[in-house]
Amino acid sequence: MGKQGSPRCARPILQNTNSLFSTKDYHIRSSSDFLRASTDPSIGRRILGGDNYWNSKVVLLHGLKDNSGKFTPCKGVYVGKKHTWLRRNVKPIAFMLVLMAFLFLLDSLMVSIFGSINLQGSSPTIPSDAREDDNVVSIHEERPTVQMYGRLLKLASMVLAEKEFKQDSLNFWNEPYHQASKWKPCADKKYRTTPGKPDKSNGYIMVSANGSLNQQRVAICNAVAVASLLNATLVLPKFLYSNVWMDPSQFGDIYQEDYFLRILKDDIDIVKELPPHLKPLDIEAMGTLITDADIVKEAKPDDYITSVLPLLQQNRVVHFLGFSNRLGFDPLLPHLQRLRCKCNFHALKFVLKIQKVGSLLIKSIKKYYAAPRQLDKQLLGDFAPGISPKQHNVARGPSRYLALHLRFEEDMVAYSLCDFGAGDYEKKELEAYREVHFPLLMERLKNSKPVSPVELRKLGRCPSTPEEAALVLAALGFKPETYIYLAGSHIYGGSSRMQPFTSLYPNLVTKETLLTSSELAPFKN
C-alpha cells in the first residue's frame, strides 16, 4: 500500500477523450507524499489550500465522471490542486497573453511600415537602360558572402597589419629597372626594313571585331599590321553587336576616325568603306569570309601570306569575322610591331566626350591638379588636367592610385566552365547563361570528354575571383589604404563576391561612385 502503481493512488486514465483534463495534466509526486496527505489533514491543507480544498473537491468530483463512475481520492486531489493554481495565477496569465498580443501587433506594424518604405524607395521592375546606373556590385540580388579562402584572407590581413605597424613598405611606384627611363616609344623609331606604303594595293581588308573594348582594340591594330603585311587597303573596322554587352557603338562612337586616318596615312591606306563596285559582292559565297575557325590563334605572318594573300589577290577583298587574337607577338617583324604599337598608343584616340569624362574621373580621384604626363595628353587630349594656382591649396587626394580590371563578368565566368564555390544555385545559373549565349560551346561539350572544374583550376583556366585578386595584391605587398579604381563592368555575384576584396582593400571606387548620373548619361548602354 502506497507503492507506485497501487490502486490507492493510481494515475487516473480517462476514457472520455473530451474530458476537461487529459492525463498529461497530472503530476504525481511520490506515492509516499500522497499517503501522508491522505492520512494527515494538516499536510493536505498546507499543500492543497486547507479546508477549502475538501469543499472544492466535492464540487469538482461532481463534474468529473468517467465511464466507470468510480473515483479514487487521488483524482479529487489533483483536480482541486489544478483548479486552485489556475485561480491564483489567472491575473499573471491574462497579463502575459495581453503582452504577447501587444508585441505581435507592434511587430506587424513595424514590418508594414518598413515594407512600405522599401517599396517606395525601389521599383518592382528595373528597365534595362537603368541598370547601368547601379553600382558595380549590383548585378544580381543580394546573396550570402562567398569565401573560398577564409584562412588565407585572415592571414593576409594579419600580415598587412604587421607590415603597417613596422612601416615596412615596398615602393611599387618607382621603376626598378633604371634603364627603362631611357626607353622611347617604338612608334617613333625608323627601321631599315620598313617597306613603306606599296605603290599598288592587292585589295581590301574588312574586319568585324568581336568582344569587349580591349579585344576590339587588339583586333583593330592587328588588322593594321596585317594590311601592311599583305600590301592591302584597310576598310575602317566595324564592331559586331554582342548580346552580352548589348552595345551598338561603332568605331566613330569611340575613336576619332579622321585622326586615326591621319596618323597612319604614311604607313597604310585606310578608307571608310568599300568602293561602290565591290559593295554588291557576296563575300561569303566567294569564299573570302574568314572566321576565327579558319585561322589559328596567335597566327604567324607566314600563315597570312600562304592562306589569305591568294584569296585577296583573286577576289580583291577579304572579310575577317571576329579576328580575336589572330596575330602573334613573337616572332614578328620589327616594323610590323612598330606599326601595331603606333596604332594602339597613338592612332586610337577617344572621342571628345570620352576624353572629357576621363578627365573628370582623374580629377575626382586625385582631387587636385598635377602636371600632365605624355600618357595623360594622349588619352585625354585638351581635357588633360593641368596645374592651376587656384587649386594649389585645396584638399589633396591620393597622388597615386591603382586601376584594376577584375574581368570577373558573367560571360567570362560562364564560358570558363569553372566552379567558383557558390553552390548549386550558381551552377544552374551559369548553365542557363551558357545555353542562351554560348550555344556553340554547349554543342562542343556534348561531343567531347568533360574536364572537371577542379582540373580546369589546376590548369589555370579559371578567371580570378575578386577574393583571389585581393590575395595577389596582398602577396605583392600593397597596403590596405591603397586607393583602387575598379574599372570594367558589373562584377558577377555583386557584393557577395566583392566583400572579401573590400575587407582587405576598403578604398575602392568606381565610375558610378565618382561621377553623377548626368555625367554618365551620354554613355547609356
XYZ file of C-alpha atoms in Angstrom:
525
model
C 0.000 0.000 0.000
C 1.362 3.357 -1.007
C 3.723 1.898 -3.608
C 3.797 3.217 -7.117
C 1.093 1.582 -9.160
C -1.070 0.625 -6.168
C -4.836 1.076 -6.631
C -4.918 3.657 -3.861
C -3.086 6.350 -5.818
C -3.059 5.014 -9.327
C -2.813 7.555 -12.184
C -6.371 8.054 -13.414
C -6.933 7.054 -17.030
C -9.844 8.962 -18.564
C -11.513 7.019 -21.295
C -13.546 10.036 -22.280
C -11.232 11.986 -24.594
C -13.431 15.075 -24.416
C -12.954 15.429 -20.688
C -11.777 18.758 -19.298
C -8.385 17.403 -18.284
C -6.143 14.890 -20.031
C -3.716 12.503 -18.444
C -0.744 14.681 -19.233
C -2.114 17.401 -16.925
C -1.468 15.300 -13.861
C 1.789 15.423 -11.987
C 2.254 12.614 -9.492
C 4.687 13.423 -6.763
C 5.814 10.317 -4.876
C 3.321 7.770 -3.590
C 4.535 8.311 -0.057
C 3.703 12.029 -0.275
C 0.140 11.254 -1.170
C -0.079 8.667 1.520
C 0.878 11.264 4.090
C -1.501 13.746 2.544
C -4.405 11.327 2.827
C -3.687 10.418 6.465
C -2.608 13.872 7.763
C -5.161 16.609 7.060
C -2.716 19.284 8.175
C -0.261 18.313 5.447
C -3.039 18.127 2.927
C -4.210 21.618 3.828
C -0.708 23.006 3.611
C -0.210 21.539 0.183
C -3.620 21.944 -1.298
C -5.031 25.037 0.352
C -6.637 23.922 3.660
C -10.270 23.209 4.347
C -11.430 24.943 1.207
C -9.777 22.141 -0.679
C -12.264 19.494 0.555
C -15.235 21.635 -0.449
C -13.772 22.303 -3.879
C -13.032 18.590 -4.205
C -16.687 17.738 -3.849
C -17.697 20.292 -6.490
C -15.024 19.125 -8.944
C -15.795 15.482 -8.460
C -19.416 16.168 -9.267
C -18.432 17.284 -12.777
C -15.757 14.664 -13.414
C -17.234 11.264 -14.082
C -15.644 8.664 -16.255
C -17.389 5.714 -17.807
C -16.887 3.508 -14.780
C -18.369 6.066 -12.416
C -15.710 5.233 -9.874
C -13.312 7.771 -8.395
C -10.338 7.448 -6.163
C -9.292 10.068 -3.638
C -6.276 10.865 -5.800
C -8.489 12.185 -8.595
C -10.025 14.853 -6.476
C -6.699 15.851 -5.003
C -5.139 16.514 -8.412
C -8.145 18.260 -9.895
C -8.522 20.517 -6.878
C -4.864 21.424 -6.952
C -5.023 22.429 -10.617
C -8.164 24.481 -10.111
C -6.606 26.359 -7.176
C -3.420 27.079 -9.169
C -5.464 28.492 -12.037
C -7.417 30.759 -9.652
C -4.252 32.065 -8.073
C -2.474 32.733 -11.396
C -5.313 33.919 -13.607
C -4.140 37.533 -13.494
C -0.472 36.821 -14.429
C -1.653 34.539 -17.227
C -4.003 37.174 -18.564
C -1.246 39.790 -18.354
C 1.159 37.581 -20.335
C -1.448 36.933 -23.015
C -2.173 40.637 -23.370
C 1.567 41.424 -23.518
C 2.159 38.795 -26.211
C -0.740 40.144 -28.266
C 0.642 43.679 -27.956
C 4.121 42.609 -29.064
C 2.655 40.730 -32.018
C 0.672 43.771 -33.138
C 3.731 46.007 -32.687
C 5.866 43.635 -34.797
C 3.241 43.555 -37.558
C 3.040 47.343 -37.535
C 6.845 47.770 -37.841
C 7.050 45.255 -40.696
C 4.313 47.038 -42.627
C 5.947 50.445 -42.089
C 9.420 49.364 -43.259
C 7.941 47.340 -46.097
C 6.135 50.394 -47.452
C 9.336 52.429 -47.207
C 11.249 49.835 -49.215
C 8.538 49.693 -51.848
C 8.585 53.453 -52.207
C 12.370 53.505 -52.499
C 12.594 50.799 -55.168
C 10.543 49.914 -58.198
C 9.389 46.341 -58.677
C 10.969 46.137 -62.128
C 14.188 47.677 -63.393
C 14.312 48.673 -67.063
C 17.356 47.507 -68.993
C 18.569 51.042 -69.676
C 18.586 51.850 -65.965
C 20.838 49.014 -64.904
C 23.937 50.944 -65.858
C 23.200 53.410 -63.051
C 23.610 50.700 -60.459
C 26.822 50.300 -58.567
C 29.361 47.796 -59.836
C 28.370 45.329 -57.153
C 24.686 45.009 -58.057
C 24.405 42.613 -60.992
C 22.174 40.205 -59.051
C 20.089 40.219 -55.925
C 21.992 40.237 -52.683
C 23.446 36.839 -51.786
C 25.439 35.455 -48.883
C 29.127 36.302 -48.976
C 31.159 33.738 -50.916
C 34.566 32.937 -49.430
C 36.810 30.262 -50.882
C 39.967 31.110 -48.925
C 38.863 32.270 -45.476
C 42.072 31.180 -43.743
C 44.270 32.929 -46.313
C 42.232 36.118 -46.017
C 42.764 36.190 -42.254
C 46.461 35.512 -42.717
C 46.773 38.250 -45.341
C 45.004 40.729 -43.067
C 47.391 39.909 -40.209
C 50.490 40.236 -42.405
C 49.354 43.568 -43.869
C 48.629 44.914 -40.385
C 52.059 43.784 -39.215
C 53.774 45.478 -42.144
C 51.813 48.641 -41.487
C 52.869 48.610 -37.839
C 56.518 48.140 -38.827
C 56.241 50.778 -41.549
C 57.505 48.135 -43.933
C 56.769 49.424 -47.416
C 57.724 48.344 -50.898
C 57.846 51.083 -53.480
C 55.755 49.893 -56.400
C 55.560 53.343 -57.883
C 59.199 53.614 -58.969
C 60.619 51.772 -61.980
C 63.078 49.168 -60.623
C 64.962 48.963 -63.931
C 66.792 52.278 -64.288
C 67.419 51.875 -67.999
C 63.669 51.921 -68.571
C 63.680 55.704 -68.146
C 65.656 55.912 -71.388
C 63.199 53.877 -73.384
C 61.388 55.634 -76.212
C 58.113 54.690 -77.904
C 58.834 52.189 -80.663
C 56.394 54.048 -82.903
C 58.989 56.846 -83.160
C 61.665 54.501 -84.466
C 62.524 54.010 -88.113
C 63.713 50.616 -89.280
C 65.724 49.933 -92.401
C 63.421 47.013 -93.149
C 60.308 49.224 -93.128
C 58.761 48.755 -96.586
C 56.566 51.849 -96.531
C 53.305 52.135 -98.440
C 53.063 49.975 -101.574
C 52.529 51.623 -104.938
C 49.697 49.206 -105.708
C 47.215 47.606 -103.315
C 46.457 43.894 -103.507
C 42.869 44.506 -102.414
C 40.739 45.462 -99.443
C 40.665 44.006 -95.943
C 37.454 44.253 -93.939
C 37.330 43.485 -90.213
C 34.309 42.945 -87.977
C 35.773 42.736 -84.474
C 34.034 40.958 -81.636
C 34.402 41.018 -77.870
C 34.682 43.938 -75.494
C 36.651 47.174 -75.804
C 40.054 45.573 -75.170
C 39.514 42.783 -77.701
C 38.228 45.232 -80.291
C 41.272 47.443 -79.822
C 43.637 44.487 -80.314
C 41.719 43.419 -83.445
C 41.998 46.904 -84.956
C 45.751 47.104 -84.507
C 46.262 43.530 -85.705
C 44.304 44.448 -88.835
C 46.597 47.433 -89.411
C 49.654 45.163 -89.184
C 48.126 42.515 -91.493
C 47.137 45.166 -94.056
C 50.746 46.333 -94.158
C 51.991 42.739 -94.386
C 49.735 41.899 -97.347
C 50.060 45.283 -99.089
C 46.311 45.793 -98.716
C 43.973 48.714 -98.106
C 42.186 48.599 -94.756
C 38.485 49.420 -94.537
C 37.686 51.184 -91.276
C 36.898 48.307 -88.858
C 33.397 47.622 -87.612
C 32.272 46.129 -84.306
C 29.978 43.123 -84.078
C 26.923 43.540 -81.892
C 27.237 41.408 -78.749
C 24.190 40.017 -76.978
C 26.337 40.101 -73.834
C 27.231 43.806 -73.875
C 24.243 44.963 -75.965
C 26.258 47.979 -77.081
C 25.540 49.240 -80.643
C 28.615 51.528 -80.722
C 30.752 51.591 -83.852
C 34.274 52.878 -84.487
C 33.245 56.544 -84.762
C 31.328 56.402 -81.469
C 34.507 55.555 -79.542
C 37.514 56.748 -81.566
C 38.216 59.804 -83.689
C 38.029 58.491 -87.263
C 39.812 61.342 -89.060
C 42.607 61.391 -86.521
C 43.091 57.627 -86.978
C 43.354 58.028 -90.747
C 45.764 60.947 -90.478
C 48.222 59.299 -88.072
C 48.545 56.152 -90.200
C 48.400 57.729 -93.646
C 52.149 57.311 -94.240
C 52.067 53.615 -93.341
C 48.956 52.094 -94.943
C 45.939 53.143 -96.981
C 42.691 53.305 -94.987
C 39.209 54.028 -96.375
C 35.934 54.429 -94.528
C 34.009 51.989 -96.767
C 34.393 49.699 -99.776
C 34.372 51.209 -103.260
C 30.918 51.115 -104.900
C 31.864 48.404 -107.429
C 32.802 45.958 -104.642
C 29.833 46.544 -102.322
C 27.404 44.222 -104.172
C 29.769 41.247 -103.955
C 28.611 38.213 -101.961
C 31.790 37.758 -99.949
C 30.590 34.606 -98.210
C 29.658 32.940 -101.488
C 33.053 33.885 -102.916
C 34.760 32.078 -100.067
C 36.591 35.126 -98.740
C 34.747 35.362 -95.418
C 37.410 34.303 -92.890
C 36.288 33.375 -89.395
C 38.299 32.601 -86.270
C 37.927 28.914 -87.129
C 39.869 29.464 -90.384
C 42.951 30.991 -88.735
C 44.813 29.587 -85.765
C 45.120 31.676 -82.630
C 48.329 33.756 -82.464
C 48.990 33.052 -86.150
C 52.386 33.903 -87.651
C 52.897 36.241 -90.626
C 53.631 33.254 -92.880
C 50.138 31.876 -92.176
C 48.607 35.009 -93.686
C 50.912 35.008 -96.680
C 50.157 31.389 -97.557
C 46.406 31.241 -96.844
C 44.979 34.764 -97.035
C 47.076 36.548 -99.672
C 45.995 34.247 -102.561
C 42.302 34.878 -101.743
C 42.920 38.613 -101.552
C 44.679 38.742 -104.913
C 41.990 36.616 -106.566
C 38.848 38.307 -105.199
C 40.203 41.778 -104.308
C 38.514 41.662 -100.882
C 38.587 39.510 -97.746
C 36.481 39.880 -94.630
C 37.802 38.849 -91.197
C 34.891 37.978 -88.925
C 35.752 38.077 -85.225
C 39.523 38.399 -85.615
C 40.189 37.910 -81.921
C 43.888 37.395 -81.114
C 44.645 36.113 -84.603
C 48.147 37.605 -84.922
C 51.005 36.501 -82.703
C 53.579 38.697 -80.989
C 56.658 36.584 -81.410
C 58.218 36.213 -83.878
C 57.045 39.383 -85.613
C 58.993 41.672 -87.906
C 60.094 44.857 -86.076
C 58.358 47.203 -88.500
C 55.041 45.326 -88.029
C 55.355 45.505 -84.269
C 56.156 49.210 -84.514
C 53.061 49.726 -86.643
C 50.879 47.842 -84.190
C 52.197 49.967 -81.300
C 51.687 53.149 -83.320
C 48.080 52.164 -83.855
C 47.413 51.284 -80.222
C 49.195 54.128 -78.429
C 48.968 56.944 -80.975
C 46.326 56.487 -83.669
C 43.425 55.340 -81.480
C 42.293 58.489 -79.694
C 38.999 58.629 -77.851
C 36.229 60.951 -78.984
C 35.878 64.218 -77.099
C 33.013 63.161 -74.820
C 35.051 60.185 -73.561
C 38.139 62.355 -73.038
C 36.075 64.825 -71.055
C 34.600 62.264 -68.689
C 38.028 60.596 -68.345
C 39.421 63.895 -67.133
C 36.558 64.179 -64.628
C 37.397 60.733 -63.274
C 41.040 61.611 -62.695
C 40.131 64.903 -61.047
C 37.608 63.137 -58.812
C 40.186 60.581 -57.729
C 43.132 62.882 -57.129
C 41.125 65.942 -56.060
C 43.895 68.202 -57.252
C 45.619 69.269 -60.464
C 49.067 67.978 -61.377
C 51.456 68.411 -64.256
C 50.118 66.356 -67.180
C 52.217 63.499 -68.458
C 52.568 62.274 -72.016
C 50.066 59.475 -71.429
C 47.519 61.908 -69.988
C 47.819 64.075 -73.057
C 47.425 61.128 -75.387
C 44.393 59.713 -73.593
C 42.614 62.922 -72.640
C 43.775 65.414 -75.305
C 42.949 69.010 -74.431
C 40.953 67.810 -71.411
C 44.079 66.585 -69.604
C 44.117 68.278 -66.155
C 46.948 70.732 -65.597
C 48.359 72.856 -62.783
C 46.000 75.536 -61.545
C 47.101 78.160 -58.966
C 43.561 78.354 -57.631
C 43.674 74.671 -56.750
C 47.087 74.758 -55.081
C 45.807 74.789 -51.513
C 42.748 72.602 -51.872
C 42.440 69.303 -50.056
C 44.525 66.781 -51.922
C 43.557 63.259 -52.749
C 45.859 60.314 -53.406
C 48.760 61.234 -55.669
C 48.834 57.673 -56.991
C 46.159 55.056 -57.399
C 45.805 51.553 -58.755
C 43.445 50.977 -61.698
C 42.202 47.403 -61.603
C 40.113 45.450 -64.109
C 38.994 42.212 -62.450
C 37.443 40.704 -65.605
C 35.033 38.740 -63.418
C 31.952 39.377 -65.545
C 29.169 36.869 -66.081
C 30.164 35.935 -69.640
C 33.774 35.231 -68.636
C 32.680 33.213 -65.619
C 30.121 31.177 -67.564
C 32.432 30.447 -70.514
C 35.219 29.176 -68.263
C 33.147 26.174 -67.042
C 34.817 26.558 -63.632
C 33.354 26.211 -60.154
C 33.559 29.339 -58.012
C 32.298 27.968 -54.722
C 28.761 29.360 -54.550
C 26.940 26.040 -54.720
C 24.155 24.600 -56.860
C 22.405 27.926 -57.423
C 25.438 29.361 -59.170
C 25.988 26.215 -61.243
C 22.402 26.259 -62.520
C 22.531 29.977 -63.244
C 25.756 29.734 -65.267
C 24.466 26.661 -67.088
C 21.363 28.597 -68.151
C 23.522 31.526 -69.261
C 25.666 29.245 -71.438
C 22.583 27.752 -73.056
C 21.458 31.219 -74.175
C 24.737 32.981 -75.004
C 27.147 30.177 -75.954
C 25.218 27.566 -77.939
C 28.316 26.532 -79.919
C 30.183 25.865 -76.686
C 27.321 23.737 -75.396
C 27.270 21.757 -78.640
C 31.003 21.174 -78.420
C 30.713 19.992 -74.835
C 28.212 17.318 -75.859
C 30.748 15.798 -78.254
C 33.848 16.000 -76.078
C 35.145 14.451 -72.893
C 34.249 16.704 -69.955
C 37.004 18.262 -67.873
C 36.270 18.616 -64.170
C 36.210 22.119 -62.632
C 38.989 21.020 -60.273
C 41.205 20.096 -63.214
C 40.390 23.366 -65.007
C 41.508 25.309 -61.944
C 44.743 23.308 -61.713
C 45.434 24.122 -65.360
C 44.992 27.844 -64.679
C 41.960 28.234 -66.936
C 39.666 29.865 -64.381
C 39.238 33.649 -64.121
C 40.481 35.027 -60.820
C 37.727 35.876 -58.376
C 37.818 39.259 -56.590
C 38.888 37.335 -53.481
C 41.858 35.818 -55.324
C 42.783 39.206 -56.780
C 42.875 40.692 -53.285
C 45.164 37.890 -52.108
C 47.537 38.575 -55.029
C 47.682 42.287 -54.160
C 48.325 41.417 -50.524
C 51.080 38.972 -51.506
C 52.726 41.694 -53.595
C 52.658 43.972 -50.557
C 50.049 46.598 -51.464
C 48.925 48.327 -48.292
C 45.287 48.244 -47.135
C 44.946 52.001 -47.669
C 45.858 51.680 -51.366
C 43.409 53.721 -53.426
C 41.883 51.465 -56.087
C 39.804 52.453 -59.088
C 37.754 49.448 -60.225
C 37.370 49.531 -63.994
C 35.109 47.443 -66.179
C 31.535 46.312 -65.971
C 29.389 44.632 -63.355
C 31.087 42.053 -61.153
C 29.342 38.706 -61.270
C 27.808 37.903 -57.895
C 27.772 41.536 -56.753
C 28.617 42.378 -53.170
C 28.683 38.688 -52.211
C 31.863 38.434 -54.298
C 33.330 41.853 -53.515
C 33.098 41.646 -49.714
C 36.321 39.585 -49.318
C 38.124 42.111 -51.534
C 36.903 45.199 -49.689
C 37.684 43.569 -46.330
C 41.373 43.889 -47.282
C 41.179 46.991 -49.504
C 38.282 49.247 -48.484
C 39.357 52.312 -50.523
C 37.576 51.160 -53.668
C 35.822 53.464 -56.122
C 34.074 53.034 -59.484
C 32.886 55.404 -62.177
C 29.403 55.119 -60.675
C 30.614 56.358 -57.281
C 32.797 59.151 -58.700
C 30.501 60.658 -61.332
C 26.957 61.963 -61.203
C 24.129 60.412 -63.180
C 24.100 63.400 -65.545
C 27.834 62.985 -66.228
C 27.283 59.310 -67.039
C 24.140 59.952 -69.091
C 25.926 60.273 -72.512
C 27.184 56.705 -72.116
C 23.882 54.951 -71.528
C 24.215 51.402 -72.863
